[in-house]
PDB file of C-alpha atoms and ligand atoms in Angstrom:
ATOM      1  CA  UNK I   1      55.620  14.193 127.968  1.00 66.00           C
ATOM      2  CA  UNK I   2      56.997  16.795 130.372  1.00 80.00           C
ATOM      3  CA  UNK I   3      56.526  20.333 129.175  1.00 92.00           C
ATOM      4  CA  UNK I   4      59.735  22.035 128.123  1.00 95.00           C
ATOM      5  CA  UNK I   5      58.430  25.158 129.875  1.00 94.00           C
ATOM      6  CA  UNK I   6      59.338  23.562 133.221  1.00 92.00           C
ATOM      7  CA  UNK I   7      62.845  22.665 132.104  1.00 95.00           C
ATOM      8  CA  UNK I   8      65.325  24.716 134.175  1.00 95.00           C
ATOM      9  CA  UNK I   9      67.399  25.657 131.132  1.00 96.00           C
ATOM     10  CA  UNK I  10      64.311  26.922 129.294  1.00 96.00           C
ATOM     11  CA  UNK I  11      63.107  28.774 132.402  1.00 95.00           C
ATOM     12  CA  UNK I  12      66.544  30.418 132.649  1.00 95.00           C
ATOM     13  CA  UNK I  13      66.339  31.602 129.033  1.00 95.00           C
ATOM     14  CA  UNK I  14      62.923  33.250 129.401  1.00 94.00           C
ATOM     15  CA  UNK I  15      61.094  35.597 131.739  1.00 89.00           C
ATOM     16  CA  UNK I  16      61.330  39.256 132.715  1.00 86.00           C
ATOM     17  CA  UNK I  17      65.147  39.411 132.713  1.00 85.00           C
ATOM     18  CA  UNK I  18      65.424  37.821 129.264  1.00 91.00           C
ATOM     19  CA  UNK I  19      64.717  38.707 125.639  1.00 91.00           C
ATOM     20  CA  UNK I  20      62.053  36.006 125.631  1.00 97.00           C
ATOM     21  CA  UNK I  21      58.977  36.882 127.681  1.00 95.00           C
ATOM     22  CA  UNK I  22      57.362  33.460 127.737  1.00 94.00           C
ATOM     23  CA  UNK I  23      57.787  30.030 126.190  1.00 95.00           C
ATOM     24  CA  UNK I  24      54.650  27.995 125.487  1.00 96.00           C
ATOM     25  CA  UNK I  25      54.872  24.302 124.671  1.00 97.00           C
ATOM     26  CA  UNK I  26      51.897  22.866 122.795  1.00 97.00           C
ATOM     27  CA  UNK I  27      51.142  19.291 121.737  1.00 95.00           C
ATOM     28  CA  UNK I  28      49.907  19.719 118.183  1.00 95.00           C
ATOM     29  CA  UNK I  29      49.476  22.764 115.956  1.00 97.00           C
ATOM     30  CA  UNK I  30      49.220  23.384 112.223  1.00 97.00           C
ATOM     31  CA  UNK I  31      52.462  25.359 112.343  1.00 98.00           C
ATOM     32  CA  UNK I  32      54.128  27.206 115.207  1.00 98.00           C
ATOM     33  CA  UNK I  33      54.214  30.192 112.811  1.00 98.00           C
ATOM     34  CA  UNK I  34      50.391  30.058 112.546  1.00 98.00           C
ATOM     35  CA  UNK I  35      49.993  30.083 116.330  1.00 98.00           C
ATOM     36  CA  UNK I  36      52.482  32.926 116.715  1.00 98.00           C
ATOM     37  CA  UNK I  37      50.736  34.998 114.037  1.00 98.00           C
ATOM     38  CA  UNK I  38      47.351  34.460 115.643  1.00 98.00           C
ATOM     39  CA  UNK I  39      48.631  35.609 119.025  1.00 98.00           C
ATOM     40  CA  UNK I  40      50.298  38.668 117.525  1.00 97.00           C
ATOM     41  CA  UNK I  41      47.060  39.522 115.706  1.00 96.00           C
ATOM     42  CA  UNK I  42      45.246  39.242 119.048  1.00 97.00           C
ATOM     43  CA  UNK I  43      47.582  41.877 120.476  1.00 96.00           C
ATOM     44  CA  UNK I  44      50.276  39.860 122.243  1.00 96.00           C
ATOM     45  CA  UNK I  45      53.610  41.689 122.144  1.00 96.00           C
ATOM     46  CA  UNK I  46      56.487  39.989 120.303  1.00 97.00           C
ATOM     47  CA  UNK I  47      59.098  38.296 122.437  1.00 97.00           C
ATOM     48  CA  UNK I  48      57.161  35.097 123.081  1.00 98.00           C
ATOM     49  CA  UNK I  49      58.132  31.655 121.842  1.00 98.00           C
ATOM     50  CA  UNK I  50      55.820  28.871 120.658  1.00 98.00           C
ATOM     51  CA  UNK I  51      57.102  25.279 120.750  1.00 98.00           C
ATOM     52  CA  UNK I  52      55.123  22.310 119.440  1.00 97.00           C
ATOM     53  CA  UNK I  53      55.666  18.564 119.421  1.00 95.00           C
ATOM     54  CA  UNK I  54      53.623  18.055 116.278  1.00 95.00           C
ATOM     55  CA  UNK I  55      52.885  20.204 113.264  1.00 96.00           C
ATOM     56  CA  UNK I  56      50.225  19.104 110.818  1.00 95.00           C
ATOM     57  CA  UNK I  57      51.178  21.786 108.253  1.00 96.00           C
ATOM     58  CA  UNK I  58      54.770  22.678 109.103  1.00 96.00           C
ATOM     59  CA  UNK I  59      56.216  25.270 106.758  1.00 96.00           C
ATOM     60  CA  UNK I  60      59.577  25.063 105.041  1.00 92.00           C
ATOM     61  CA  UNK I  61      61.436  27.491 102.829  1.00 89.00           C
ATOM     62  CA  UNK I  62      60.353  28.288  99.257  1.00 83.00           C
ATOM     63  CA  UNK I  63      56.793  27.131  99.886  1.00 86.00           C
ATOM     64  CA  UNK I  64      57.860  23.642 100.883  1.00 89.00           C
ATOM     65  CA  UNK I  65      56.475  21.780 103.875  1.00 91.00           C
ATOM     66  CA  UNK I  66      58.295  20.644 106.979  1.00 91.00           C
ATOM     67  CA  UNK I  67      57.991  17.073 108.161  1.00 85.00           C
ATOM     68  CA  UNK I  68      57.571  16.229 111.846  1.00 82.00           C
ATOM     69  CA  UNK I  69      59.684  13.704 113.598  1.00 79.00           C
ATOM     70  CA  UNK I  70      58.118  10.243 113.985  1.00 80.00           C
ATOM     71  CA  UNK I  71      57.933  10.742 117.762  1.00 85.00           C
ATOM     72  CA  UNK I  72      57.213  13.985 119.629  1.00 83.00           C
ATOM     73  CA  UNK I  73      60.713  14.220 121.073  1.00 87.00           C
ATOM     74  CA  UNK I  74      62.529  13.356 117.821  1.00 92.00           C
ATOM     75  CA  UNK I  75      62.423  17.010 116.781  1.00 95.00           C
ATOM     76  CA  UNK I  76      62.414  20.454 118.336  1.00 97.00           C
ATOM     77  CA  UNK I  77      60.178  22.881 116.475  1.00 97.00           C
ATOM     78  CA  UNK I  78      59.542  26.422 117.559  1.00 98.00           C
ATOM     79  CA  UNK I  79      58.854  29.985 116.482  1.00 98.00           C
ATOM     80  CA  UNK I  80      60.433  32.935 118.281  1.00 98.00           C
ATOM     81  CA  UNK I  81      58.648  36.257 117.738  1.00 98.00           C
ATOM     82  CA  UNK I  82      60.787  39.358 117.385  1.00 97.00           C
ATOM     83  CA  UNK I  83      59.972  43.054 116.931  1.00 95.00           C
ATOM     84  CA  UNK I  84      61.818  44.220 113.811  1.00 92.00           C
ATOM     85  CA  UNK I  85      64.694  46.482 114.865  1.00 81.00           C
ATOM     86  CA  UNK I  86      66.508  49.297 113.079  1.00 82.00           C
ATOM     87  CA  UNK I  87      69.280  47.135 111.658  1.00 80.00           C
ATOM     88  CA  UNK I  88      69.610  45.293 108.384  1.00 86.00           C
ATOM     89  CA  UNK I  89      66.734  42.813 108.626  1.00 93.00           C
ATOM     90  CA  UNK I  90      68.115  40.716 105.774  1.00 94.00           C
ATOM     91  CA  UNK I  91      70.826  39.641 108.250  1.00 97.00           C
ATOM     92  CA  UNK I  92      68.274  38.034 110.574  1.00 97.00           C
ATOM     93  CA  UNK I  93      68.171  34.655 108.757  1.00 97.00           C
ATOM     94  CA  UNK I  94      71.979  34.522 108.919  1.00 97.00           C
ATOM     95  CA  UNK I  95      71.924  35.489 112.613  1.00 98.00           C
ATOM     96  CA  UNK I  96      69.429  32.697 113.322  1.00 98.00           C
ATOM     97  CA  UNK I  97      71.651  30.129 111.629  1.00 98.00           C
ATOM     98  CA  UNK I  98      74.645  31.315 113.583  1.00 98.00           C
ATOM     99  CA  UNK I  99      72.666  31.060 116.825  1.00 98.00           C
ATOM    100  CA  UNK I 100      71.976  27.381 116.130  1.00 98.00           C
ATOM    101  CA  UNK I 101      75.669  26.788 115.444  1.00 98.00           C
ATOM    102  CA  UNK I 102      76.546  28.563 118.725  1.00 98.00           C
ATOM    103  CA  UNK I 103      74.010  26.535 120.682  1.00 98.00           C
ATOM    104  CA  UNK I 104      75.123  23.222 119.225  1.00 98.00           C
ATOM    105  CA  UNK I 105      78.746  24.052 120.013  1.00 98.00           C
ATOM    106  CA  UNK I 106      77.764  24.648 123.645  1.00 97.00           C
ATOM    107  CA  UNK I 107      76.391  21.084 123.639  1.00 97.00           C
ATOM    108  CA  UNK I 108      79.562  19.672 122.067  1.00 96.00           C
ATOM    109  CA  UNK I 109      78.326  19.438 118.467  1.00 97.00           C
ATOM    110  CA  UNK I 110      80.158  21.211 115.634  1.00 97.00           C
ATOM    111  CA  UNK I 111      77.892  22.398 112.841  1.00 98.00           C
ATOM    112  CA  UNK I 112      78.293  24.589 109.780  1.00 97.00           C
ATOM    113  CA  UNK I 113      76.049  26.766 107.616  1.00 97.00           C
ATOM    114  CA  UNK I 114      75.188  26.463 103.968  1.00 96.00           C
ATOM    115  CA  UNK I 115      74.102  29.884 102.722  1.00 96.00           C
ATOM    116  CA  UNK I 116      71.786  31.306 103.883  1.00 95.00           C
ATOM    117  CA  UNK I 117      70.976  29.157 106.875  1.00 94.00           C
ATOM    118  CA  UNK I 118      70.783  25.440 106.224  1.00 94.00           C
ATOM    119  CA  UNK I 119      72.531  23.896 109.200  1.00 97.00           C
ATOM    120  CA  UNK I 120      74.826  21.019 108.270  1.00 96.00           C
ATOM    121  CA  UNK I 121      77.180  18.614 109.962  1.00 96.00           C
ATOM    122  CA  UNK I 122      80.845  18.706 108.864  1.00 93.00           C
ATOM    123  CA  UNK I 123      79.918  15.792 106.536  1.00 92.00           C
ATOM    124  CA  UNK I 124      77.318  17.966 104.834  1.00 93.00           C
ATOM    125  CA  UNK I 125      74.212  16.334 106.278  1.00 94.00           C
ATOM    126  CA  UNK I 126      71.378  18.741 107.104  1.00 94.00           C
ATOM    127  CA  UNK I 127      69.917  18.555 110.604  1.00 95.00           C
ATOM    128  CA  UNK I 128      68.199  21.923 111.155  1.00 97.00           C
ATOM    129  CA  UNK I 129      65.939  24.076 108.982  1.00 95.00           C
ATOM    130  CA  UNK I 130      65.203  27.749 109.580  1.00 97.00           C
ATOM    131  CA  UNK I 131      62.351  29.832 108.198  1.00 97.00           C
ATOM    132  CA  UNK I 132      62.248  33.577 108.899  1.00 96.00           C
ATOM    133  CA  UNK I 133      59.098  35.459 107.910  1.00 96.00           C
ATOM    134  CA  UNK I 134      58.364  39.163 108.156  1.00 95.00           C
ATOM    135  CA  UNK I 135      54.812  40.322 108.834  1.00 96.00           C
ATOM    136  CA  UNK I 136      53.192  43.687 109.458  1.00 95.00           C
ATOM    137  CA  UNK I 137      50.643  43.537 112.244  1.00 94.00           C
ATOM    138  CA  UNK I 138      48.779  46.702 113.241  1.00 90.00           C
ATOM    139  CA  UNK I 139      51.499  48.807 111.555  1.00 89.00           C
ATOM    140  CA  UNK I 140      54.291  47.046 113.442  1.00 92.00           C
ATOM    141  CA  UNK I 141      56.870  44.893 111.664  1.00 94.00           C
ATOM    142  CA  UNK I 142      57.362  41.545 113.335  1.00 97.00           C
ATOM    143  CA  UNK I 143      59.723  38.707 112.494  1.00 97.00           C
ATOM    144  CA  UNK I 144      58.887  35.059 113.010  1.00 98.00           C
ATOM    145  CA  UNK I 145      62.054  33.039 113.460  1.00 98.00           C
ATOM    146  CA  UNK I 146      61.077  29.409 112.965  1.00 98.00           C
ATOM    147  CA  UNK I 147      63.568  26.685 113.773  1.00 98.00           C
ATOM    148  CA  UNK I 148      63.112  22.956 113.237  1.00 97.00           C
ATOM    149  CA  UNK I 149      65.821  20.694 114.613  1.00 97.00           C
ATOM    150  CA  UNK I 150      66.075  16.967 114.002  1.00 95.00           C
ATOM    151  CA  UNK I 151      67.133  16.145 117.564  1.00 96.00           C
ATOM    152  CA  UNK I 152      67.090  12.374 117.861  1.00 94.00           C
ATOM    153  CA  UNK I 153      66.223  10.194 114.893  1.00 92.00           C
ATOM    154  CA  UNK I 154      68.420   7.289 115.981  1.00 92.00           C
ATOM    155  CA  UNK I 155      66.948   3.995 114.875  1.00 85.00           C
ATOM    156  CA  UNK I 156      64.494   5.715 112.563  1.00 85.00           C
ATOM    157  CA  UNK I 157      64.506   4.795 108.919  1.00 82.00           C
ATOM    158  CA  UNK I 158      64.736   7.902 106.796  1.00 81.00           C
ATOM    159  CA  UNK I 159      63.472   8.021 103.271  1.00 78.00           C
ATOM    160  CA  UNK I 160      62.448  10.493 100.589  1.00 74.00           C
ATOM    161  CA  UNK I 161      63.491  14.107 100.947  1.00 71.00           C
ATOM    162  CA  UNK I 162      65.108  13.583 104.337  1.00 76.00           C
ATOM    163  CA  UNK I 163      67.257  10.597 103.317  1.00 80.00           C
ATOM    164  CA  UNK I 164      70.438  12.675 103.340  1.00 82.00           C
ATOM    165  CA  UNK I 165      69.682  14.220 106.731  1.00 90.00           C
ATOM    166  CA  UNK I 166      70.871  13.395 110.194  1.00 94.00           C
ATOM    167  CA  UNK I 167      69.973  14.365 113.749  1.00 95.00           C
ATOM    168  CA  UNK I 168      71.991  15.963 116.529  1.00 97.00           C
ATOM    169  CA  UNK I 169      71.959  12.767 118.599  1.00 96.00           C
ATOM    170  CA  UNK I 170      73.422  10.818 115.676  1.00 95.00           C
ATOM    171  CA  UNK I 171      76.108  13.445 115.260  1.00 95.00           C
ATOM    172  CA  UNK I 172      76.896  13.522 118.987  1.00 96.00           C
ATOM    173  CA  UNK I 173      76.655   9.759 119.404  1.00 95.00           C
ATOM    174  CA  UNK I 174      74.328  10.084 122.393  1.00 95.00           C
ATOM    175  CA  UNK I 175      71.083  11.635 123.572  1.00 95.00           C
ATOM    176  CA  UNK I 176      70.443  15.367 123.343  1.00 97.00           C
ATOM    177  CA  UNK I 177      68.290  17.055 125.975  1.00 97.00           C
ATOM    178  CA  UNK I 178      65.667  19.127 124.142  1.00 97.00           C
ATOM    179  CA  UNK I 179      65.321  21.568 127.043  1.00 97.00           C
ATOM    180  CA  UNK I 180      69.081  22.207 127.152  1.00 97.00           C
ATOM    181  CA  UNK I 181      69.068  22.680 123.413  1.00 98.00           C
ATOM    182  CA  UNK I 182      66.089  25.065 123.421  1.00 98.00           C
ATOM    183  CA  UNK I 183      67.592  27.129 126.241  1.00 98.00           C
ATOM    184  CA  UNK I 184      70.939  27.368 124.450  1.00 98.00           C
ATOM    185  CA  UNK I 185      69.343  28.329 121.128  1.00 98.00           C
ATOM    186  CA  UNK I 186      67.138  30.987 122.736  1.00 98.00           C
ATOM    187  CA  UNK I 187      70.093  32.570 124.545  1.00 98.00           C
ATOM    188  CA  UNK I 188      72.260  32.478 121.426  1.00 98.00           C
ATOM    189  CA  UNK I 189      69.420  33.831 119.291  1.00 98.00           C
ATOM    190  CA  UNK I 190      68.979  36.806 121.617  1.00 97.00           C
ATOM    191  CA  UNK I 191      72.706  37.592 121.368  1.00 97.00           C
ATOM    192  CA  UNK I 192      72.932  37.189 117.598  1.00 98.00           C
ATOM    193  CA  UNK I 193      69.727  39.178 116.932  1.00 97.00           C
ATOM    194  CA  UNK I 194      71.018  42.029 119.096  1.00 95.00           C
ATOM    195  CA  UNK I 195      74.178  42.020 116.967  1.00 96.00           C
ATOM    196  CA  UNK I 196      72.109  42.660 113.813  1.00 96.00           C
ATOM    197  CA  UNK I 197      71.571  46.180 115.177  1.00 94.00           C
ATOM    198  CA  UNK I 198      74.670  46.681 117.319  1.00 95.00           C
ATOM    199  CA  UNK I 199      77.515  44.764 115.662  1.00 96.00           C
ATOM    200  CA  UNK I 200      76.620  43.712 112.091  1.00 96.00           C
ATOM    201  CA  UNK I 201      80.253  43.569 110.924  1.00 97.00           C
ATOM    202  CA  UNK I 202      81.206  41.153 113.713  1.00 98.00           C
ATOM    203  CA  UNK I 203      78.095  39.107 112.987  1.00 98.00           C
ATOM    204  CA  UNK I 204      79.082  38.872 109.326  1.00 98.00           C
ATOM    205  CA  UNK I 205      82.657  37.907 110.153  1.00 98.00           C
ATOM    206  CA  UNK I 206      81.377  35.129 112.421  1.00 98.00           C
ATOM    207  CA  UNK I 207      78.949  34.084 109.716  1.00 98.00           C
ATOM    208  CA  UNK I 208      81.688  33.901 107.087  1.00 98.00           C
ATOM    209  CA  UNK I 209      83.750  31.707 109.426  1.00 98.00           C
ATOM    210  CA  UNK I 210      80.834  29.277 109.848  1.00 98.00           C
ATOM    211  CA  UNK I 211      79.631  29.266 106.224  1.00 97.00           C
ATOM    212  CA  UNK I 212      80.880  26.328 104.148  1.00 96.00           C
ATOM    213  CA  UNK I 213      79.403  27.768 100.957  1.00 96.00           C
ATOM    214  CA  UNK I 214      82.178  30.356 100.698  1.00 97.00           C
ATOM    215  CA  UNK I 215      85.013  29.125  98.501  1.00 96.00           C
ATOM    216  CA  UNK I 216      82.768  26.545  96.839  1.00 95.00           C
ATOM    217  CA  UNK I 217      81.649  26.194  93.270  1.00 95.00           C
ATOM    218  CA  UNK I 218      77.879  26.677  93.364  1.00 95.00           C
ATOM    219  CA  UNK I 219      74.739  26.754  91.276  1.00 94.00           C
ATOM    220  CA  UNK I 220      72.201  29.296  92.491  1.00 92.00           C
ATOM    221  CA  UNK I 221      68.751  30.330  91.386  1.00 84.00           C
ATOM    222  CA  UNK I 222      68.794  33.803  89.887  1.00 73.00           C
ATOM    223  CA  UNK I 223      65.910  36.053  88.943  1.00 70.00           C
ATOM    224  CA  UNK I 224      63.290  34.467  86.704  1.00 74.00           C
ATOM    225  CA  UNK I 225      64.448  30.919  87.411  1.00 76.00           C
ATOM    226  CA  UNK I 226      67.844  31.309  85.701  1.00 84.00           C
ATOM    227  CA  UNK I 227      70.760  29.347  87.150  1.00 91.00           C
ATOM    228  CA  UNK I 228      73.890  31.242  88.131  1.00 93.00           C
ATOM    229  CA  UNK I 229      77.028  29.124  88.296  1.00 95.00           C
ATOM    230  CA  UNK I 230      80.356  30.194  89.699  1.00 96.00           C
ATOM    231  CA  UNK I 231      82.475  30.511  92.814  1.00 96.00           C
ATOM    232  CA  UNK I 232      80.827  31.723  96.016  1.00 97.00           C
ATOM    233  CA  UNK I 233      83.313  34.363  97.097  1.00 97.00           C
ATOM    234  CA  UNK I 234      81.707  36.363  99.892  1.00 97.00           C
ATOM    235  CA  UNK I 235      78.609  37.537 101.714  1.00 97.00           C
ATOM    236  CA  UNK I 236      77.968  41.276 101.437  1.00 97.00           C
ATOM    237  CA  UNK I 237      76.859  43.632 104.230  1.00 96.00           C
ATOM    238  CA  UNK I 238      73.189  42.864 103.527  1.00 96.00           C
ATOM    239  CA  UNK I 239      73.741  39.107 103.673  1.00 96.00           C
ATOM    240  CA  UNK I 240      73.619  38.475  99.928  1.00 96.00           C
ATOM    241  CA  UNK I 241      75.794  35.696  98.529  1.00 96.00           C
ATOM    242  CA  UNK I 242      78.306  36.991  95.979  1.00 97.00           C
ATOM    243  CA  UNK I 243      79.058  34.612  93.111  1.00 96.00           C
ATOM    244  CA  UNK I 244      81.950  35.149  90.728  1.00 97.00           C
ATOM    245  CA  UNK I 245      80.808  33.675  87.421  1.00 95.00           C
ATOM    246  CA  UNK I 246      84.147  34.375  85.713  1.00 95.00           C
ATOM    247  CA  UNK I 247      82.572  37.290  83.834  1.00 95.00           C
ATOM    248  CA  UNK I 248      80.942  39.219  86.668  1.00 95.00           C
ATOM    249  CA  UNK I 249      79.989  39.177  90.334  1.00 95.00           C
ATOM    250  CA  UNK I 250      76.336  38.406  90.922  1.00 93.00           C
ATOM    251  CA  UNK I 251      74.591  38.990  94.267  1.00 94.00           C
ATOM    252  CA  UNK I 252      72.002  36.390  95.267  1.00 92.00           C
ATOM    253  CA  UNK I 253      69.289  37.510  97.684  1.00 89.00           C
ATOM    254  CA  UNK I 254      67.294  34.348  98.233  1.00 81.00           C
ATOM    255  CA  UNK I 255      66.719  30.881  96.889  1.00 75.00           C
ATOM    256  CA  UNK I 256      68.390  27.541  96.903  1.00 79.00           C
ATOM    257  CA  UNK I 257      72.106  27.171  96.382  1.00 86.00           C
ATOM    258  CA  UNK I 258      73.675  23.866  95.423  1.00 87.00           C
ATOM    259  CA  UNK I 259      77.286  23.055  96.204  1.00 83.00           C
ATOM    260  CA  UNK I 260      78.579  21.528  92.982  1.00 83.00           C
ATOM    261  CA  UNK I 261      80.992  19.322  94.938  1.00 73.00           C
ATOM    262  CA  UNK I 262      79.226  18.526  98.205  1.00 67.00           C
ATOM    263  CA  UNK I 263      81.459  18.004 101.251  1.00 61.00           C
TER     264      UNK I 263
HETATM  265  C1  BTN X 301      63.533  24.732 105.739  1.00 85.50           C
HETATM  266  O1  BTN X 301      62.825  24.557 104.744  1.00 85.50           O
HETATM  267  O2  BTN X 301      64.685  24.299 105.816  1.00 85.50           O
HETATM  268  C2  BTN X 301      62.993  25.527 106.903  1.00 85.50           C
HETATM  269  C3  BTN X 301      62.141  24.698 107.805  1.00 85.50           C
HETATM  270  C4  BTN X 301      61.643  25.442 109.051  1.00 85.50           C
HETATM  271  C5  BTN X 301      60.820  24.539 109.941  1.00 85.50           C
HETATM  272  C6  BTN X 301      60.404  25.211 111.219  1.00 85.50           C
HETATM  273  S1  BTN X 301      59.703  24.083 112.370  1.00 85.50           S
HETATM  274  C7  BTN X 301      59.177  25.410 113.375  1.00 85.50           C
HETATM  275  C8  BTN X 301      58.671  26.500 112.446  1.00 85.50           C
HETATM  276  N1  BTN X 301      57.270  26.293 112.121  1.00 85.50           N
HETATM  277  C9  BTN X 301      57.113  25.971 110.837  1.00 85.50           C
HETATM  278  O3  BTN X 301      56.015  25.709 110.302  1.00 85.50           O
HETATM  279  N2  BTN X 301      58.281  25.961 110.195  1.00 85.50           N
HETATM  280  C10 BTN X 301      59.360  26.333 111.080  1.00 85.50           C
END
């Protein structure tokens, strides 16, 4: 399979004039996060991107795993490494979700966000997962922004956890070029991450416009495993989801949120 590194759109999104110093495309890794962490520990400066066709131990949110596509080009899986800036880092997962929505729109695909950053089609099918981790390496704070996109699962029988998912090619009704997609996401990610520091209010307004959770009746995991039920009314300046339970407003920092009436 041709390396995505040679793809003109990926080349245009990386290099000295870009936020992304280098993009490496590997065949098989445990997790692109593992490779990124190893390189950072060896002294490589953040700003590089690791893409892999296969992950044997892909990581998902809340300690879950992340399943590969059945063929190397069915998915796009990568980790972008970012030096933690001065802004509100809790906005980074939201910024990453918005970047995927921006990139998909550039390719003609409309997507939405379920708080914090599950990427859904307008019909509510998930097609992208995002995992942001923060690590301290040699006293420097680094963010790993991991993005897994189901790119083209046409003709593939889904079962189990991913039964309710779809892929971008199914949504578009035609093939999706992984290099175009990667280039678009990397450019959009650079813009949205810069906004975390420089324009957080605009970022949040754009996020609210893309987030289908707002206005919905939801169940969310609160502290200690309790379930908080109510109306999702807003996202605050730190990215927390605000739920009106009828008695009080509760701010949710992390965890899974269920839309009581899925779209
Ligand atoms: C989720 O649970 O929705 C988040 C899944 C994130 C998967 C991506 S694939 C690239 C990167 N490497 C990993 O091991 N996980 C993330």
